[in-house]
Amino acid sequence: MVFMRFRPRIFSPSLFGPSKPRTPTLAASPPAAAAARRRIVSMASSTTASEDALRRALAERQAAVDAQAEAVRALKAAGAAAAKAEVDAAVEALKALKVEAGAAARRLQAAVGASGGGGGAAREEMRQAVVNTLERKLFYIPSFKIYRGVAGLYDYGPPGCAVKANVLAFWRQHFVLEENMLEVDCPCVTPEVVLKASGHVEKFTDLMVKDEKTGTCYRADHLLKDHCKEKLEKDLTLSPEKAAELKHVLAVLDDLSADELGAKIKEYGIVAPDTKNPLSDPYPFNLMFQTSIGPTGLNVGYMRPETAQGIFVNFKDLYYYNGQKLPFAAAQIGQAFRNEISPRQGLLRVREFTLAEIEHFVDPEDKSHPKFVDVTDLEFLMFPRELQLSGESAKLVKLGEAVSKGTVNNETLGYFIGRVYLFLTRLGIDKNRLRFRQHLPNEMAHYAADCWDAEIECSYGWIECVGIADRSAYDLRAHSDKSGVPLVAHEKFSKPREVEKLVIVPSKKDLGLAFKGNQKMVVEALEAMSEKEAMDMKAALESKGETNFQVCTLGKDVVITKKMVSISMEKKLEHQRVFTPSVIEPSFGIGRIIYCLFEHSFYTRPSKSEEEQLNVFRFPPIVAPIKCTVFPLVKNQEFDDAAKVIDKALTTAGISHIIDTTAISIGRRYARTDEIGVPFAVTVDSATSVTIRERDSKEQIRVGIDEVASVVKQLTDGQSTWADVSFKYPSHIGPQDCLVSSIA
Amino acid sequence: MVFMRFRPRIFSPSLFGPSKPRTPTLAASPPAAAAARRRIVSMASSTTASEDALRRALAERQAAVDAQAEAVRALKAAGAAAAKAEVDAAVEALKALKVEAGAAARRLQAAVGASGGGGGAAREEMRQAVVNTLERKLFYIPSFKIYRGVAGLYDYGPPGCAVKANVLAFWRQHFVLEENMLEVDCPCVTPEVVLKASGHVEKFTDLMVKDEKTGTCYRADHLLKDHCKEKLEKDLTLSPEKAAELKHVLAVLDDLSADELGAKIKEYGIVAPDTKNPLSDPYPFNLMFQTSIGPTGLNVGYMRPETAQGIFVNFKDLYYYNGQKLPFAAAQIGQAFRNEISPRQGLLRVREFTLAEIEHFVDPEDKSHPKFVDVTDLEFLMFPRELQLSGESAKLVKLGEAVSKGTVNNETLGYFIGRVYLFLTRLGIDKNRLRFRQHLPNEMAHYAADCWDAEIECSYGWIECVGIADRSAYDLRAHSDKSGVPLVAHEKFSKPREVEKLVIVPSKKDLGLAFKGNQKMVVEALEAMSEKEAMDMKAALESKGETNFQVCTLGKDVVITKKMVSISMEKKLEHQRVFTPSVIEPSFGIGRIIYCLFEHSFYTRPSKSEEEQLNVFRFPPIVAPIKCTVFPLVKNQEFDDAAKVIDKALTTAGISHIIDTTAISIGRRYARTDEIGVPFAVTVDSATSVTIRERDSKEQIRVGIDEVASVVKQLTDGQSTWADVSFKYPSHIGPQDCLVSSIA
């Protein structure tokens, strides 16, 4: 998963991920890239120019005020020598200048407020409304609440758990089943050797500082970020130059080394937020939960930080299982763990989370995809590198064009981008708040061919929810090297191919005589020559009989004579090609997707009496935690019996439902059901037929009791739409609706 | 989960669980219970009597041989004094006795072999056949195999993963949906305080010994068990008394304290199996994987050993979510972890596993269940306490009778036993190899009302796969006490009830004068009196003016006079009852169920040519990893196009399938599909219709191409049986079958 293992596997920054490359880039960061990344990091970028102008204007006004104040003081100091009228005029002018400066300050404050938070207050309010509903309805619960909880750990309560199960079931249907993927299920407990090979043991770290007196830990970049943001938002006296510097720091925050972070913290005088104590220098903290496997205490293990490694180490078996054919994909859904230093952002940054990852193995020489045609016409917001670098916004692009123009590296990567788009929008993610952002060159590892993140906009900004990366052969090679087991694929040629191969045969006897103890280094250097180097040497030896040759391991040149080495190109017949497959990896942060889905699905509408706002989640049926509720209109035996018949039919059909027999008004029961996003409400108001109400339109149809289950099943399976069934069944006008609706 | 958390929560032995109570029972174990438990521990119990007789017979024969040998030696020593004829006769007699002893030894060996392994060789062979197929077909894979694996960790490969997903989906349908349970999803990382309250930190341990030189760790009970078993099976010279002793040790193995285990290990001279080095004394090793939450290293956490605690700590919220009504059930599916000292038994004893647990909260005064009538007529193998204690076998019992006779404690517990039976048998568990075994009194915690295990017989013996326990109020009380948050339910009375309440009012002034510094202890002791004690004291004070009173905390009696305390019964009006609900807990070890299902579903049948045995898994459609395969009979465009149409229809219908276009015979393709338990094979042999073959009967029907998906869906959804569809569609006789079948 890209955003979860960015550091160890790519060693480059991820905006919303924990990434922090260790190469010093603060000074070296090229202005264009820095400006572009600033665009992304802060939503303020497009207003940067006007904000700068406002800061400059404020500084000028303030300077004018200061100068005029000085003038007034000078006049007053002159005493009687100054005419009263002159003094009065100067004071009036000072007042006017102060009014102007005040206005300039307010304009700047407004600009900074709007850009910094992006309509911060409204977002915050909206988030509070969603989160309140989610917590009250037990979509999620802070874990171990009765023991005052643990930061970064959350439970899914009943409706949240059902939404999660539905999202995962749909993921299996949409990816695993549709693409015939090989799903595996590996343990969370992972021995150290695996995570050494993957790089996590060495590099899966965040930089931490400690309160030097209390020992409280903080993420170093968080403190620096908070400092810069607060300065930018609240200190109106900041010079445009200083503001630009702070913004630059924010833009390159993820790229700062420990030393650079430490230097900035010292330079800005940042102290521990709670105690104002001085802070330690930043040092790396590994984010994996460590444990010990078995009783000896000698075998270090970790809770996996991603599920992908379990797939890579099984490549060989899976390749054989697939009949030794490429391409194929393996998939895994499971828990992953990250011991965050100080989790923030609620459900978006947690210490344990569910990942769904796909590793699609493909011949690096053929990344076409037979089903790419199915997605070429999709059009959605893409945010390629060029747009980011030129400071523009994401644009609607046709996927087919993005691949044919080379914006997206290859068809397979493009195919998965399209499939991810379909997956997210079918779940109910708003397509206008979903974009695919390409990684900038400095975000990607040298080996990666191309990376795109599906980012979803929510009240926290644009959140990376799915990473789709062409990681080339990196992961399989790392495990091949460490384990000694070749993780390769074979292409058998239908007929053997003739290939020319470079053959270098050092004469150890002659080299030994000439170089004695250094012979080994010379031999290795000769054998390591590229084809061009070898051919140049061959030509030199043939023309001159000897040549100078640099042996790096000796740190000097040596003279090679003709008899010391024989160099030739030989023709050989090859029956197969052996290669390490490329990996294309779509990796889904399920919890983040679900949280964004909650925000995108939430809305409020006035109650009938318009006295209060009612909360609604407009979950599509496949996501809805409960597919329908059954309400006997009033309490009587006849309706109860009918409800029981419906209950049984719904259970048999496998439709999750609730029977609500509480003696409250049908309107309040509808509101209760809307609040957890139940799409269909069945009201039993006769012994033979019922009404079915659709949540968002509030329209009702009348259906016979024996048909209820099958109608609801069609609606929730996606076989029928509400339009289909309202065409087929008579619409029902509730007594309250008669005033405003005409009979259909 | 009972078998997974037995030790901390019940502190008593579980056969297949890790349990080992810490009370010394070796000496005290009552013979009847020991005999009964021996029955269960070893399958040899029923042959114990004849085995004893054989040992005795062998010992007698051996004694006779020894005596005769002595006689021969004496005769020979006498030299010429003994007549040659006499010596010859004695030697002949010795030979005859040796033959008899040999025969007796063989009879004993046969008896021991048969009883010890219970047809050991055949079981072992059967297990090997299943396990070979499972590993070859990637149902499971030893985890991290390329790094030589980690004991006790396994991956599910593609078919295994699909079986697991299907089992869990059916579990959700059968329990969560059918019973409207509140499903939750809590993290695996758990703070120490929660597991201190549950008892795991203190008591979730196994006894371990170390090789004193190499430090290698062993489970102490395993070494003692192996020693006893080997002696019993291989040492034919064992006296019946010694054999009985070893068997007794095996029977009480789970009950032995560290000291007792250590003493036996010393007594029997048991050494480290690999090195023959001496062993340390046994000491407890906590089986939880420990870790640290957050960066400070100060917050200890553990990977949860069961999922139940996540439900208990959420009781209050869930109770409110359920409208403050009882009964209700919460459920959770998730990973649990146990750091086994030395995992054995393949998939049955692993370090990480999936649990599915239900906590059904119920009023302790009303454990009836409205749906119990639905299961009363179920009849299956039950193994109540009495049968175990009298050495009998499990018997077919009607569930309704078991509850009405009080064998099963209450209706709710009975209801869940019935539902578990239905769940397991619908998955494909053989009902003749499934029994419900009641815990013996010494296996249960003092607070538990009743416990039953669903045990499934496989090649490892009877394996506990589901625990169904009435745990009374223990768990909620433990968390109430530790957290200070009352986890209780309320019953509002329709009209207030008058209750008599004991009121004890100590006069602190008088007590203070009399007892000075001890006053507090006396007050507490007075207030803690039961109703009877208080009423007795009241009577004594009224008649005699004073009375002796034992204060335990002071370790002595004190004299209480009339003015020191007032005791009365007062009538009060109560509006509600506040109580801690009882918990009835069905807890499923998903991996164990799946492994047993693999064994129960496996069979072999000869190939057409009868040259080889073909492997088949007879999974029911709901469990089968792939629901159907599609085989174009020969490679041509027409058939390929038809296969594509079917592919699309199956995908849309959500049916997992494989298209197999390999150019091998249809028979071999069928065999390949049988080996992973695919129930239906679709063969495309025309452009308009296909055949569908049922795996176990090998019968085929002919179905139009546009109907294939709906027919397979009906079959796999359980809406139609094979009999239904073979009645509806024409049967198809393959060319190979013509010779042996007549046209239907």
Short mmCIF file of N, CA, C and O in Angstrom, two decimals, chain A residues 504-529 537 541 545-549 551 554 556-567:
data_model
loop_
_atom_site.label_atom_id
_atom_site.label_comp_id
_atom_site.label_asym_id
_atom_site.label_seq_id
_atom_site.Cartn_x
_atom_site.Cartn_y
_atom_site.Cartn_z
N ILE A 504 33.41 -12.83 -21.35
CA ILE A 504 34.71 -12.29 -20.90
C ILE A 504 35.41 -13.39 -20.12
O ILE A 504 34.88 -13.87 -19.12
N VAL A 505 36.58 -13.82 -20.60
CA VAL A 505 37.32 -14.88 -19.89
C VAL A 505 38.70 -14.36 -19.47
O VAL A 505 39.63 -14.29 -20.27
N PRO A 506 38.81 -13.93 -18.18
CA PRO A 506 40.12 -13.48 -17.71
C PRO A 506 41.08 -14.67 -17.61
O PRO A 506 40.66 -15.77 -17.25
N SER A 507 42.32 -14.47 -17.93
CA SER A 507 43.32 -15.52 -17.76
C SER A 507 43.93 -15.36 -16.37
O SER A 507 44.75 -14.46 -16.12
N LYS A 508 43.49 -16.22 -15.48
CA LYS A 508 43.88 -16.02 -14.08
C LYS A 508 45.38 -16.19 -13.88
O LYS A 508 45.98 -15.53 -13.04
N LYS A 509 45.96 -17.07 -14.68
CA LYS A 509 47.40 -17.30 -14.53
C LYS A 509 48.18 -16.01 -14.82
O LYS A 509 48.95 -15.53 -14.00
N ASP A 510 47.91 -15.40 -15.99
CA ASP A 510 48.63 -14.19 -16.37
C ASP A 510 48.32 -13.03 -15.43
O ASP A 510 49.21 -12.27 -15.05
N LEU A 511 47.08 -12.92 -15.03
CA LEU A 511 46.70 -11.85 -14.11
C LEU A 511 47.36 -12.04 -12.75
O LEU A 511 47.81 -11.08 -12.12
N GLY A 512 47.44 -13.30 -12.33
CA GLY A 512 48.07 -13.62 -11.05
C GLY A 512 49.54 -13.21 -11.05
O GLY A 512 50.03 -12.59 -10.10
N LEU A 513 50.22 -13.55 -12.15
CA LEU A 513 51.64 -13.18 -12.27
C LEU A 513 51.80 -11.66 -12.19
O LEU A 513 52.68 -11.14 -11.52
N ALA A 514 50.88 -10.95 -12.86
CA ALA A 514 51.03 -9.50 -12.96
C ALA A 514 50.60 -8.79 -11.68
O ALA A 514 51.23 -7.83 -11.25
N PHE A 515 49.51 -9.26 -11.07
CA PHE A 515 48.91 -8.44 -9.97
C PHE A 515 48.96 -9.11 -8.60
O PHE A 515 48.54 -8.51 -7.63
N LYS A 516 49.44 -10.34 -8.53
CA LYS A 516 49.56 -11.04 -7.24
C LYS A 516 48.29 -10.91 -6.38
O LYS A 516 47.21 -11.31 -6.80
N GLY A 517 48.46 -10.30 -5.20
CA GLY A 517 47.34 -10.21 -4.25
C GLY A 517 46.14 -9.41 -4.77
O GLY A 517 45.02 -9.57 -4.29
N ASN A 518 46.39 -8.54 -5.74
CA ASN A 518 45.28 -7.74 -6.28
C ASN A 518 44.52 -8.44 -7.41
O ASN A 518 43.58 -7.88 -7.95
N GLN A 519 44.97 -9.64 -7.74
CA GLN A 519 44.38 -10.33 -8.88
C GLN A 519 42.86 -10.41 -8.82
O GLN A 519 42.17 -10.12 -9.80
N LYS A 520 42.35 -10.74 -7.63
CA LYS A 520 40.91 -10.95 -7.50
C LYS A 520 40.13 -9.68 -7.89
O LYS A 520 39.14 -9.73 -8.64
N MET A 521 40.59 -8.52 -7.42
CA MET A 521 39.90 -7.28 -7.73
C MET A 521 39.93 -6.99 -9.22
O MET A 521 38.95 -6.51 -9.79
N VAL A 522 41.05 -7.29 -9.86
CA VAL A 522 41.15 -7.03 -11.30
C VAL A 522 40.20 -7.95 -12.06
O VAL A 522 39.48 -7.53 -12.98
N VAL A 523 40.18 -9.23 -11.66
CA VAL A 523 39.29 -10.18 -12.33
C VAL A 523 37.84 -9.72 -12.22
O VAL A 523 37.09 -9.68 -13.21
N GLU A 524 37.44 -9.34 -11.01
CA GLU A 524 36.05 -8.90 -10.81
C GLU A 524 35.73 -7.68 -11.66
O GLU A 524 34.66 -7.58 -12.25
N ALA A 525 36.65 -6.76 -11.73
CA ALA A 525 36.42 -5.54 -12.51
C ALA A 525 36.29 -5.88 -14.00
O ALA A 525 35.44 -5.33 -14.70
N LEU A 526 37.14 -6.79 -14.47
CA LEU A 526 37.05 -7.20 -15.88
C LEU A 526 35.69 -7.84 -16.16
O LEU A 526 35.02 -7.53 -17.15
N GLU A 527 35.28 -8.73 -15.27
CA GLU A 527 34.01 -9.44 -15.50
C GLU A 527 32.80 -8.51 -15.42
O GLU A 527 31.73 -8.82 -15.96
N ALA A 528 32.97 -7.40 -14.73
CA ALA A 528 31.83 -6.49 -14.55
C ALA A 528 31.69 -5.47 -15.69
O ALA A 528 30.78 -4.65 -15.67
N MET A 529 32.57 -5.54 -16.69
CA MET A 529 32.50 -4.56 -17.78
C MET A 529 31.18 -4.64 -18.54
O MET A 529 30.62 -5.72 -18.73
N MET A 537 37.72 -2.29 -25.06
CA MET A 537 38.97 -2.90 -24.62
C MET A 537 39.48 -3.88 -25.66
O MET A 537 40.67 -3.92 -25.99
N LEU A 541 43.03 -3.72 -27.32
CA LEU A 541 44.00 -4.81 -27.18
C LEU A 541 44.44 -5.32 -28.54
O LEU A 541 45.61 -5.62 -28.76
N GLY A 545 47.70 -3.96 -28.28
CA GLY A 545 48.27 -5.04 -27.48
C GLY A 545 48.08 -4.84 -25.98
O GLY A 545 48.15 -5.79 -25.21
N GLU A 546 47.85 -3.59 -25.55
CA GLU A 546 47.57 -3.36 -24.14
C GLU A 546 46.75 -2.09 -23.99
O GLU A 546 46.64 -1.30 -24.92
N THR A 547 46.19 -1.93 -22.74
CA THR A 547 45.37 -0.73 -22.50
C THR A 547 45.31 -0.44 -21.01
O THR A 547 45.49 -1.35 -20.17
N ASN A 548 45.10 0.82 -20.69
CA ASN A 548 44.87 1.19 -19.28
C ASN A 548 43.46 0.80 -18.87
O ASN A 548 42.52 0.89 -19.65
N PHE A 549 43.30 0.40 -17.58
CA PHE A 549 41.99 -0.05 -17.12
C PHE A 549 41.83 0.37 -15.67
O PHE A 549 42.67 0.07 -14.82
N VAL A 551 40.50 0.16 -12.08
CA VAL A 551 39.90 -0.79 -11.14
C VAL A 551 39.49 0.00 -9.90
O VAL A 551 40.34 0.41 -9.10
N LEU A 554 40.63 -0.91 -6.49
CA LEU A 554 42.04 -0.64 -6.17
C LEU A 554 42.29 0.86 -6.11
O LEU A 554 43.34 1.30 -5.62
N LYS A 556 42.89 2.73 -8.62
CA LYS A 556 43.90 3.16 -9.60
C LYS A 556 43.74 2.42 -10.94
O LYS A 556 42.97 1.47 -11.05
N ASP A 557 44.49 2.89 -11.95
CA ASP A 557 44.50 2.23 -13.24
C ASP A 557 45.55 1.13 -13.25
O ASP A 557 46.57 1.23 -12.56
N VAL A 558 45.29 0.09 -14.00
CA VAL A 558 46.30 -0.95 -14.21
C VAL A 558 46.45 -1.14 -15.72
O VAL A 558 45.60 -0.69 -16.49
N VAL A 559 47.52 -1.79 -16.11
CA VAL A 559 47.72 -2.06 -17.54
C VAL A 559 47.30 -3.51 -17.83
O VAL A 559 47.77 -4.43 -17.19
N ILE A 560 46.36 -3.63 -18.77
CA ILE A 560 45.89 -4.96 -19.17
C ILE A 560 46.53 -5.29 -20.52
O ILE A 560 46.47 -4.47 -21.45
N THR A 561 47.13 -6.49 -20.62
CA THR A 561 47.71 -6.89 -21.91
C THR A 561 46.81 -7.93 -22.56
O THR A 561 45.93 -8.50 -21.91
N LYS A 562 47.08 -8.16 -23.83
CA LYS A 562 46.22 -8.99 -24.65
C LYS A 562 46.03 -10.39 -24.08
O LYS A 562 44.94 -10.96 -24.12
N LYS A 563 47.12 -10.97 -23.53
CA LYS A 563 46.99 -12.35 -23.08
C LYS A 563 46.26 -12.49 -21.73
O LYS A 563 45.96 -13.59 -21.29
N MET A 564 46.02 -11.34 -21.09
CA MET A 564 45.36 -11.42 -19.78
C MET A 564 43.85 -11.69 -19.85
O MET A 564 43.24 -12.11 -18.88
N VAL A 565 43.23 -11.39 -20.99
CA VAL A 565 41.78 -11.56 -21.08
C VAL A 565 41.35 -11.84 -22.51
O VAL A 565 41.92 -11.30 -23.45
N SER A 566 40.36 -12.70 -22.64
CA SER A 566 39.77 -12.91 -23.96
C SER A 566 38.33 -12.41 -23.93
O SER A 566 37.57 -12.71 -23.00
N ILE A 567 38.02 -11.61 -24.94
CA ILE A 567 36.67 -11.00 -25.00
C ILE A 567 36.04 -11.36 -26.32
O ILE A 567 36.67 -11.23 -27.37
#
